[in-house]
PDB file of C-alpha atoms in Angstrom:
ATOM      1  CA  MET A   1     -23.710  22.376  -6.537  1.00 55.00           C
ATOM      2  CA  ARG A   2     -26.870  21.218  -4.954  1.00 55.00           C
ATOM      3  CA  ASN A   3     -30.318  21.851  -6.556  1.00 55.00           C
ATOM      4  CA  LYS A   4     -32.411  22.636  -3.460  1.00 54.00           C
ATOM      5  CA  LEU A   5     -35.660  22.281  -5.416  1.00 50.00           C
ATOM      6  CA  THR A   6     -35.014  18.737  -6.578  1.00 66.00           C
ATOM      7  CA  ASN A   7     -32.525  17.635  -3.846  1.00 86.00           C
ATOM      8  CA  GLU A   8     -30.027  16.778  -6.522  1.00 94.00           C
ATOM      9  CA  LEU A   9     -26.248  17.128  -6.681  1.00 95.00           C
ATOM     10  CA  ALA A  10     -24.281  17.839  -9.881  1.00 96.00           C
ATOM     11  CA  VAL A  11     -21.370  15.470 -10.530  1.00 97.00           C
ATOM     12  CA  CYS A  12     -18.977  16.993 -13.057  1.00 96.00           C
ATOM     13  CA  GLY A  13     -15.448  16.410 -14.315  1.00 97.00           C
ATOM     14  CA  LEU A  14     -14.653  13.728 -16.895  1.00 97.00           C
ATOM     15  CA  ASN A  15     -13.215  11.035 -14.690  1.00 98.00           C
ATOM     16  CA  ALA A  16     -15.750  11.562 -11.924  1.00 98.00           C
ATOM     17  CA  VAL A  17     -18.650  11.192 -14.382  1.00 98.00           C
ATOM     18  CA  LYS A  18     -17.054   8.280 -16.263  1.00 98.00           C
ATOM     19  CA  ALA A  19     -16.703   6.402 -12.956  1.00 98.00           C
ATOM     20  CA  LEU A  20     -20.311   7.118 -11.957  1.00 98.00           C
ATOM     21  CA  GLY A  21     -21.570   5.998 -15.424  1.00 98.00           C
ATOM     22  CA  GLU A  22     -19.595   2.764 -15.294  1.00 97.00           C
ATOM     23  CA  THR A  23     -20.343   1.749 -11.709  1.00 97.00           C
ATOM     24  CA  HIS A  24     -23.652   3.352 -10.808  1.00 97.00           C
ATOM     25  CA  PRO A  25     -25.446   4.530 -13.919  1.00 97.00           C
ATOM     26  CA  GLU A  26     -28.723   3.923 -12.232  1.00 97.00           C
ATOM     27  CA  ARG A  27     -28.083   6.855  -9.892  1.00 97.00           C
ATOM     28  CA  ILE A  28     -28.097   9.391 -12.760  1.00 98.00           C
ATOM     29  CA  ASN A  29     -31.361  11.333 -13.084  1.00 97.00           C
ATOM     30  CA  ARG A  30     -30.304  13.764 -15.817  1.00 97.00           C
ATOM     31  CA  PHE A  31     -27.211  14.023 -17.998  1.00 98.00           C
ATOM     32  CA  PHE A  32     -25.713  16.991 -19.758  1.00 98.00           C
ATOM     33  CA  LEU A  33     -22.740  16.719 -22.112  1.00 98.00           C
ATOM     34  CA  ARG A  34     -20.825  18.619 -24.790  1.00 97.00           C
ATOM     35  CA  GLU A  35     -21.038  17.033 -28.241  1.00 97.00           C
ATOM     36  CA  ASP A  36     -17.324  16.209 -28.316  1.00 97.00           C
ATOM     37  CA  ARG A  37     -17.837  14.001 -25.245  1.00 98.00           C
ATOM     38  CA  LEU A  38     -20.682  11.914 -26.828  1.00 97.00           C
ATOM     39  CA  PRO A  39     -18.315   9.098 -28.132  1.00 97.00           C
ATOM     40  CA  LEU A  40     -17.204   8.495 -24.503  1.00 97.00           C
ATOM     41  CA  PHE A  41     -20.736   8.174 -23.153  1.00 98.00           C
ATOM     42  CA  THR A  42     -22.731   6.421 -25.922  1.00 97.00           C
ATOM     43  CA  LYS A  43     -23.469   3.374 -23.775  1.00 97.00           C
ATOM     44  CA  LEU A  44     -24.553   5.565 -20.833  1.00 97.00           C
ATOM     45  CA  CYS A  45     -26.870   7.669 -23.077  1.00 97.00           C
ATOM     46  CA  LYS A  46     -28.393   4.515 -24.523  1.00 97.00           C
ATOM     47  CA  ASN A  47     -29.140   3.177 -21.022  1.00 97.00           C
ATOM     48  CA  LEU A  48     -30.608   6.572 -19.926  1.00 97.00           C
ATOM     49  CA  ALA A  49     -32.863   6.569 -22.994  1.00 97.00           C
ATOM     50  CA  GLU A  50     -34.084   2.984 -22.140  1.00 97.00           C
ATOM     51  CA  TRP A  51     -34.820   4.123 -18.613  1.00 97.00           C
ATOM     52  CA  LYS A  52     -36.597   7.170 -19.921  1.00 97.00           C
ATOM     53  CA  ARG A  53     -34.194   9.543 -18.228  1.00 97.00           C
ATOM     54  CA  PRO A  54     -33.197  12.688 -20.180  1.00 97.00           C
ATOM     55  CA  TYR A  55     -29.789  13.452 -21.522  1.00 97.00           C
ATOM     56  CA  LYS A  56     -28.970  16.670 -23.495  1.00 97.00           C
ATOM     57  CA  ILE A  57     -26.170  17.884 -25.815  1.00 97.00           C
ATOM     58  CA  CYS A  58     -25.272  21.334 -24.721  1.00 96.00           C
ATOM     59  CA  ASP A  59     -22.589  24.016 -24.829  1.00 96.00           C
ATOM     60  CA  ASP A  60     -20.144  25.101 -22.152  1.00 96.00           C
ATOM     61  CA  GLU A  61     -22.354  27.958 -21.089  1.00 96.00           C
ATOM     62  CA  GLU A  62     -25.215  25.718 -20.161  1.00 96.00           C
ATOM     63  CA  LEU A  63     -22.955  23.164 -18.469  1.00 96.00           C
ATOM     64  CA  GLU A  64     -21.561  26.019 -16.375  1.00 95.00           C
ATOM     65  CA  ARG A  65     -25.064  26.959 -15.347  1.00 93.00           C
ATOM     66  CA  VAL A  66     -25.885  23.324 -14.383  1.00 91.00           C
ATOM     67  CA  CYS A  67     -22.626  22.929 -12.343  1.00 89.00           C
ATOM     68  CA  LYS A  68     -22.173  26.532 -11.115  1.00 89.00           C
ATOM     69  CA  SER A  69     -18.578  25.939 -12.156  1.00 90.00           C
ATOM     70  CA  ASN A  70     -16.458  26.277 -15.314  1.00 93.00           C
ATOM     71  CA  ARG A  71     -14.478  23.084 -14.339  1.00 93.00           C
ATOM     72  CA  HIS A  72     -17.070  20.702 -15.732  1.00 96.00           C
ATOM     73  CA  GLN A  73     -14.781  19.309 -18.457  1.00 97.00           C
ATOM     74  CA  GLY A  74     -17.728  18.870 -20.804  1.00 98.00           C
ATOM     75  CA  VAL A  75     -19.969  16.650 -18.726  1.00 98.00           C
ATOM     76  CA  ALA A  76     -22.437  16.913 -15.785  1.00 97.00           C
ATOM     77  CA  ALA A  77     -24.657  14.247 -14.200  1.00 97.00           C
ATOM     78  CA  MET A  78     -27.425  15.086 -11.749  1.00 97.00           C
ATOM     79  CA  ILE A  79     -27.823  12.531  -9.010  1.00 97.00           C
ATOM     80  CA  ASP A  80     -29.986  12.433  -5.899  1.00 96.00           C
ATOM     81  CA  GLU A  81     -28.234  14.187  -3.025  1.00 93.00           C
ATOM     82  CA  PRO A  82     -26.127  11.558  -1.331  1.00 93.00           C
ATOM     83  CA  LEU A  83     -27.307  10.380   2.070  1.00 92.00           C
ATOM     84  CA  VAL A  84     -24.585   9.025   4.319  1.00 94.00           C
ATOM     85  CA  GLU A  85     -25.610   6.367   6.827  1.00 94.00           C
ATOM     86  CA  GLY A  86     -24.298   6.172  10.270  1.00 94.00           C
ATOM     87  CA  LEU A  87     -21.509   3.612  10.982  1.00 94.00           C
ATOM     88  CA  SER A  88     -23.242   0.519  12.359  1.00 93.00           C
ATOM     89  CA  GLN A  89     -22.004  -2.315  14.578  1.00 92.00           C
ATOM     90  CA  GLU A  90     -22.261  -4.659  11.541  1.00 94.00           C
ATOM     91  CA  ASP A  91     -19.878  -2.307   9.604  1.00 94.00           C
ATOM     92  CA  LEU A  92     -17.463  -2.279  12.503  1.00 94.00           C
ATOM     93  CA  ASP A  93     -17.588  -6.071  12.786  1.00 94.00           C
ATOM     94  CA  THR A  94     -16.849  -6.584   9.143  1.00 95.00           C
ATOM     95  CA  TRP A  95     -14.132  -4.033   9.235  1.00 95.00           C
ATOM     96  CA  ALA A  96     -12.342  -5.840  12.048  1.00 94.00           C
ATOM     97  CA  ARG A  97     -13.071  -9.466  10.947  1.00 94.00           C
ATOM     98  CA  GLU A  98     -11.833  -8.901   7.320  1.00 94.00           C
ATOM     99  CA  GLY A  99      -8.895  -6.780   8.267  1.00 94.00           C
ATOM    100  CA  LYS A 100     -10.029  -3.776   6.260  1.00 95.00           C
ATOM    101  CA  THR A 101      -8.584  -0.294   6.357  1.00 97.00           C
ATOM    102  CA  GLY A 102     -10.771   2.707   7.055  1.00 97.00           C
ATOM    103  CA  LEU A 103     -10.257   6.470   7.327  1.00 97.00           C
ATOM    104  CA  LEU A 104     -11.908   8.604  10.062  1.00 96.00           C
ATOM    105  CA  LEU A 105     -11.828  12.329   9.159  1.00 95.00           C
ATOM    106  CA  SER A 106     -12.114  14.840  11.962  1.00 89.00           C
ATOM    107  CA  ALA A 107     -12.459  18.446  10.720  1.00 83.00           C
ATOM    108  CA  VAL A 108     -10.242  18.022   7.703  1.00 85.00           C
ATOM    109  CA  GLY A 109     -11.145  21.455   6.530  1.00 77.00           C
ATOM    110  CA  ASN A 110     -13.004  21.569   3.211  1.00 88.00           C
ATOM    111  CA  ASP A 111     -14.559  19.570   0.336  1.00 92.00           C
ATOM    112  CA  HIS A 112     -11.426  19.788  -1.821  1.00 93.00           C
ATOM    113  CA  ASN A 113      -9.386  18.138   0.954  1.00 93.00           C
ATOM    114  CA  LEU A 114     -12.085  15.492   1.238  1.00 95.00           C
ATOM    115  CA  GLY A 115     -12.021  14.814  -2.519  1.00 96.00           C
ATOM    116  CA  ALA A 116      -8.188  14.466  -2.590  1.00 96.00           C
ATOM    117  CA  ILE A 117      -8.312  12.090   0.365  1.00 97.00           C
ATOM    118  CA  VAL A 118     -11.002   9.972  -1.280  1.00 98.00           C
ATOM    119  CA  ARG A 119      -8.925   9.737  -4.496  1.00 98.00           C
ATOM    120  CA  SER A 120      -6.027   8.270  -2.505  1.00 98.00           C
ATOM    121  CA  ALA A 121      -8.344   6.093  -0.373  1.00 98.00           C
ATOM    122  CA  ALA A 122      -9.795   4.435  -3.523  1.00 98.00           C
ATOM    123  CA  PHE A 123      -6.245   3.993  -4.939  1.00 98.00           C
ATOM    124  CA  PHE A 124      -5.091   2.239  -1.759  1.00 98.00           C
ATOM    125  CA  ASP A 125      -8.157  -0.019  -1.333  1.00 96.00           C
ATOM    126  CA  VAL A 126      -9.645   1.767   1.728  1.00 97.00           C
ATOM    127  CA  SER A 127     -13.056   0.265   2.513  1.00 93.00           C
ATOM    128  CA  TYR A 128     -14.649   2.974   4.645  1.00 95.00           C
ATOM    129  CA  VAL A 129     -14.297   6.803   4.764  1.00 97.00           C
ATOM    130  CA  VAL A 130     -16.077   7.909   7.931  1.00 96.00           C
ATOM    131  CA  LEU A 131     -17.143  11.592   8.187  1.00 94.00           C
ATOM    132  CA  SER A 132     -17.990  13.554  11.295  1.00 88.00           C
ATOM    133  CA  ASP A 133     -21.408  15.106  11.689  1.00 83.00           C
ATOM    134  CA  ALA A 134     -19.688  18.109  13.238  1.00 79.00           C
ATOM    135  CA  ASP A 135     -17.593  18.868  10.099  1.00 79.00           C
ATOM    136  CA  GLU A 136     -19.843  21.008   7.960  1.00 77.00           C
ATOM    137  CA  ALA A 137     -17.078  21.907   5.479  1.00 77.00           C
ATOM    138  CA  ALA A 138     -15.933  18.354   4.388  1.00 80.00           C
ATOM    139  CA  GLN A 139     -19.059  17.023   2.839  1.00 88.00           C
ATOM    140  CA  LEU A 140     -19.970  15.261  -0.433  1.00 93.00           C
ATOM    141  CA  THR A 141     -20.162  18.156  -2.738  1.00 94.00           C
ATOM    142  CA  THR A 142     -19.796  18.730  -6.486  1.00 95.00           C
ATOM    143  CA  SER A 143     -16.168  19.986  -5.888  1.00 94.00           C
ATOM    144  CA  ALA A 144     -15.394  16.823  -3.733  1.00 95.00           C
ATOM    145  CA  TYR A 145     -16.721  14.513  -6.530  1.00 97.00           C
ATOM    146  CA  ARG A 146     -14.685  16.355  -9.176  1.00 96.00           C
ATOM    147  CA  VAL A 147     -11.375  16.451  -7.106  1.00 97.00           C
ATOM    148  CA  ALA A 148     -11.857  12.689  -6.214  1.00 98.00           C
ATOM    149  CA  GLU A 149     -11.528  11.915  -9.988  1.00 98.00           C
ATOM    150  CA  GLY A 150     -13.913   8.945  -9.680  1.00 98.00           C
ATOM    151  CA  GLY A 151     -12.874   7.771  -6.275  1.00 98.00           C
ATOM    152  CA  MET A 152     -16.279   8.381  -4.788  1.00 97.00           C
ATOM    153  CA  GLU A 153     -17.589   5.265  -6.507  1.00 97.00           C
ATOM    154  CA  HIS A 154     -15.115   2.956  -4.895  1.00 96.00           C
ATOM    155  CA  VAL A 155     -15.385   3.606  -1.183  1.00 96.00           C
ATOM    156  CA  GLU A 156     -18.194   3.314   1.375  1.00 96.00           C
ATOM    157  CA  PHE A 157     -19.156   6.461   3.234  1.00 96.00           C
ATOM    158  CA  ARG A 158     -20.352   6.489   6.845  1.00 96.00           C
ATOM    159  CA  LYS A 159     -20.840   9.176   9.460  1.00 94.00           C
ATOM    160  CA  LEU A 160     -20.369   9.530  13.171  1.00 92.00           C
ATOM    161  CA  LYS A 161     -21.862  11.909  15.746  1.00 89.00           C
ATOM    162  CA  ASN A 162     -19.363  11.167  18.479  1.00 90.00           C
ATOM    163  CA  THR A 163     -15.862  10.264  17.147  1.00 91.00           C
ATOM    164  CA  PRO A 164     -14.110   9.954  20.558  1.00 91.00           C
ATOM    165  CA  GLY A 165     -16.999   7.714  21.862  1.00 91.00           C
ATOM    166  CA  PHE A 166     -16.729   5.501  18.804  1.00 92.00           C
ATOM    167  CA  LEU A 167     -12.958   5.203  19.061  1.00 93.00           C
ATOM    168  CA  LYS A 168     -13.223   4.165  22.701  1.00 92.00           C
ATOM    169  CA  SER A 169     -15.446   1.245  21.647  1.00 91.00           C
ATOM    170  CA  ALA A 170     -13.758   0.494  18.373  1.00 94.00           C
ATOM    171  CA  ALA A 171     -10.233   0.170  19.977  1.00 92.00           C
ATOM    172  CA  LYS A 172     -11.397  -3.189  21.387  1.00 91.00           C
ATOM    173  CA  SER A 173     -11.464  -4.668  17.813  1.00 93.00           C
ATOM    174  CA  LEU A 174      -9.525  -2.212  15.529  1.00 95.00           C
ATOM    175  CA  LEU A 175      -5.968  -0.799  15.581  1.00 96.00           C
ATOM    176  CA  ILE A 176      -6.484   2.948  15.781  1.00 97.00           C
ATOM    177  CA  ILE A 177      -3.666   5.002  14.186  1.00 97.00           C
ATOM    178  CA  GLY A 178      -3.771   8.768  14.871  1.00 97.00           C
ATOM    179  CA  ALA A 179      -1.864  11.092  12.593  1.00 96.00           C
ATOM    180  CA  ASP A 180      -0.005  13.568  14.937  1.00 95.00           C
ATOM    181  CA  HIS A 181       2.940  15.668  13.719  1.00 91.00           C
ATOM    182  CA  ARG A 182       4.249  15.726  17.330  1.00 91.00           C
ATOM    183  CA  ALA A 183       4.125  12.035  17.912  1.00 95.00           C
ATOM    184  CA  ARG A 184       7.219  10.019  19.035  1.00 96.00           C
ATOM    185  CA  LEU A 185       6.598   7.189  16.604  1.00 97.00           C
ATOM    186  CA  ARG A 186       7.389   7.665  12.894  1.00 97.00           C
ATOM    187  CA  ILE A 187       5.442   6.398   9.866  1.00 96.00           C
ATOM    188  CA  ARG A 188       8.212   3.817   9.280  1.00 95.00           C
ATOM    189  CA  ASP A 189       7.283   2.377  12.664  1.00 96.00           C
ATOM    190  CA  LEU A 190       3.791   1.272  11.507  1.00 95.00           C
ATOM    191  CA  LYS A 191       4.956  -2.203  10.698  1.00 92.00           C
ATOM    192  CA  ALA A 192       6.148  -2.796  14.243  1.00 92.00           C
ATOM    193  CA  VAL A 193       2.931  -1.208  15.589  1.00 91.00           C
ATOM    194  CA  VAL A 194       0.812  -3.545  13.578  1.00 89.00           C
ATOM    195  CA  GLY A 195       3.095  -6.514  14.527  1.00 86.00           C
ATOM    196  CA  GLU A 196       2.426  -5.823  18.252  1.00 83.00           C
ATOM    197  CA  HIS A 197      -1.273  -6.177  17.633  1.00 76.00           C
ATOM    198  CA  GLY A 198      -1.039  -9.947  17.268  1.00 70.00           C
ATOM    199  CA  VAL A 199      -1.184 -12.505  14.477  1.00 65.00           C
ATOM    200  CA  GLY A 200      -2.700 -11.575  11.158  1.00 75.00           C
ATOM    201  CA  ARG A 201      -3.598  -8.316   9.593  1.00 83.00           C
ATOM    202  CA  PRO A 202      -5.911  -6.318  11.994  1.00 92.00           C
ATOM    203  CA  GLY A 203      -8.567  -3.928  10.910  1.00 95.00           C
ATOM    204  CA  ILE A 204      -7.061  -0.534  10.869  1.00 97.00           C
ATOM    205  CA  ALA A 205      -8.673   2.924  11.380  1.00 97.00           C
ATOM    206  CA  LEU A 206      -6.485   5.857  10.312  1.00 98.00           C
ATOM    207  CA  VAL A 207      -7.601   9.094  11.933  1.00 97.00           C
ATOM    208  CA  MET A 208      -6.857  12.326  10.253  1.00 95.00           C
ATOM    209  CA  GLY A 209      -7.415  15.713  11.800  1.00 91.00           C
ATOM    210  CA  ASN A 210      -7.395  19.433  10.975  1.00 84.00           C
ATOM    211  CA  GLU A 211      -4.197  20.831   9.304  1.00 80.00           C
ATOM    212  CA  GLU A 212      -3.894  23.701  11.788  1.00 81.00           C
ATOM    213  CA  THR A 213      -5.025  22.165  15.132  1.00 84.00           C
ATOM    214  CA  GLY A 214      -4.575  18.387  14.385  1.00 87.00           C
ATOM    215  CA  LEU A 215      -6.400  15.861  16.437  1.00 93.00           C
ATOM    216  CA  SER A 216      -8.289  16.880  19.557  1.00 92.00           C
ATOM    217  CA  PRO A 217      -6.992  15.581  22.957  1.00 94.00           C
ATOM    218  CA  GLU A 218     -10.160  13.448  23.223  1.00 94.00           C
ATOM    219  CA  ILE A 219      -9.486  11.615  20.035  1.00 95.00           C
ATOM    220  CA  LYS A 220      -5.774  11.223  20.797  1.00 95.00           C
ATOM    221  CA  GLU A 221      -6.687   9.554  24.021  1.00 95.00           C
ATOM    222  CA  HIS A 222      -8.401   6.674  22.340  1.00 94.00           C
ATOM    223  CA  CYS A 223      -5.861   5.986  19.539  1.00 96.00           C
ATOM    224  CA  THR A 224      -3.786   2.837  19.887  1.00 94.00           C
ATOM    225  CA  SER A 225      -0.805   4.725  18.508  1.00 96.00           C
ATOM    226  CA  LEU A 226       0.049   8.247  17.358  1.00 97.00           C
ATOM    227  CA  VAL A 227       2.354   8.427  14.402  1.00 97.00           C
ATOM    228  CA  ARG A 228       4.064  11.288  12.611  1.00 96.00           C
ATOM    229  CA  ILE A 229       5.561  11.840   9.078  1.00 96.00           C
ATOM    230  CA  PRO A 230       9.129  13.183   9.669  1.00 94.00           C
ATOM    231  CA  GLY A 231      10.333  16.046   7.564  1.00 91.00           C
ATOM    232  CA  SER A 232      13.121  18.619   7.387  1.00 91.00           C
ATOM    233  CA  GLY A 233      11.368  20.982   9.855  1.00 85.00           C
ATOM    234  CA  VAL A 234      11.148  23.819   7.358  1.00 91.00           C
ATOM    235  CA  MET A 235       7.380  23.226   7.248  1.00 84.00           C
ATOM    236  CA  GLU A 236       5.536  22.080  10.333  1.00 79.00           C
ATOM    237  CA  SER A 237       3.256  19.719   8.532  1.00 80.00           C
ATOM    238  CA  LEU A 238       1.860  18.543   5.161  1.00 89.00           C
ATOM    239  CA  ASN A 239      -1.486  19.216   3.653  1.00 91.00           C
ATOM    240  CA  VAL A 240      -3.936  16.710   5.194  1.00 93.00           C
ATOM    241  CA  ALA A 241      -4.594  15.035   1.895  1.00 95.00           C
ATOM    242  CA  GLN A 242      -0.836  14.657   1.186  1.00 95.00           C
ATOM    243  CA  ALA A 243      -0.331  13.179   4.653  1.00 95.00           C
ATOM    244  CA  ALA A 244      -3.235  10.827   4.206  1.00 97.00           C
ATOM    245  CA  THR A 245      -1.690   9.557   0.966  1.00 97.00           C
ATOM    246  CA  LEU A 246       1.627   8.779   2.691  1.00 97.00           C
ATOM    247  CA  PHE A 247      -0.020   6.990   5.545  1.00 97.00           C
ATOM    248  CA  LEU A 248      -2.344   4.944   3.232  1.00 98.00           C
ATOM    249  CA  HIS A 249       0.577   3.846   1.136  1.00 97.00           C
ATOM    250  CA  GLU A 250       2.485   2.705   4.128  1.00 96.00           C
ATOM    251  CA  ILE A 251      -0.530   0.786   5.478  1.00 96.00           C
ATOM    252  CA  TYR A 252      -1.239  -0.714   2.064  1.00 96.00           C
ATOM    253  CA  GLU A 253       2.303  -2.104   1.958  1.00 93.00           C
ATOM    254  CA  LEU A 254       1.978  -3.905   5.308  1.00 89.00           C
TER     255      LEU A 254
END
């Protein structure tokens, strides 16, 4: 939930707020918590008091008003609305030079999908999650933070205006893996795909698309390889967050 008057975003959910308080407490402008949660956030409340930032013990009803959701789990932190910077050439150079893994998300559908993907991205040490300017649904919202269970604090977010254009340029320095349920190559072939790239661990960009339509032809054109997750055929594909988790595990194990 965004507060349009103050340009703030509510972060709620126990794990999401704990991660925020442990890694970026300075981002919290105001803090609301149920009394039974106080022992878990004593240090944070002390810091906020020192910084002259308010915190308040309140009941579930007030927390629900703050979050516009009953899924607050007894805590809510108000932060400035996140501003996602564009992906820079410096980011790309670091990504390639250090052999990092990044996720490019193209129309993944909604903020719940984004939150679930970010949770897996943090678990598997993904450095960048790159959002598309054209994807109005998958954005950094209260729901995305809650579903990510704290993962938001452990990845860097960037955005792109022209994903196909970026991939055309990035393919010179990164290995671009496109997730495509009609691809010839299977997920188990990723090790061979990476091996063909040369000596050492390359920087990898995993591109995930919409569950219904997949990646656009323009994006597929600029992928180094298209790879699928084989299944029984009873279902055509997995949820995009489930698929991302399987891909990220396989890449992490390389």
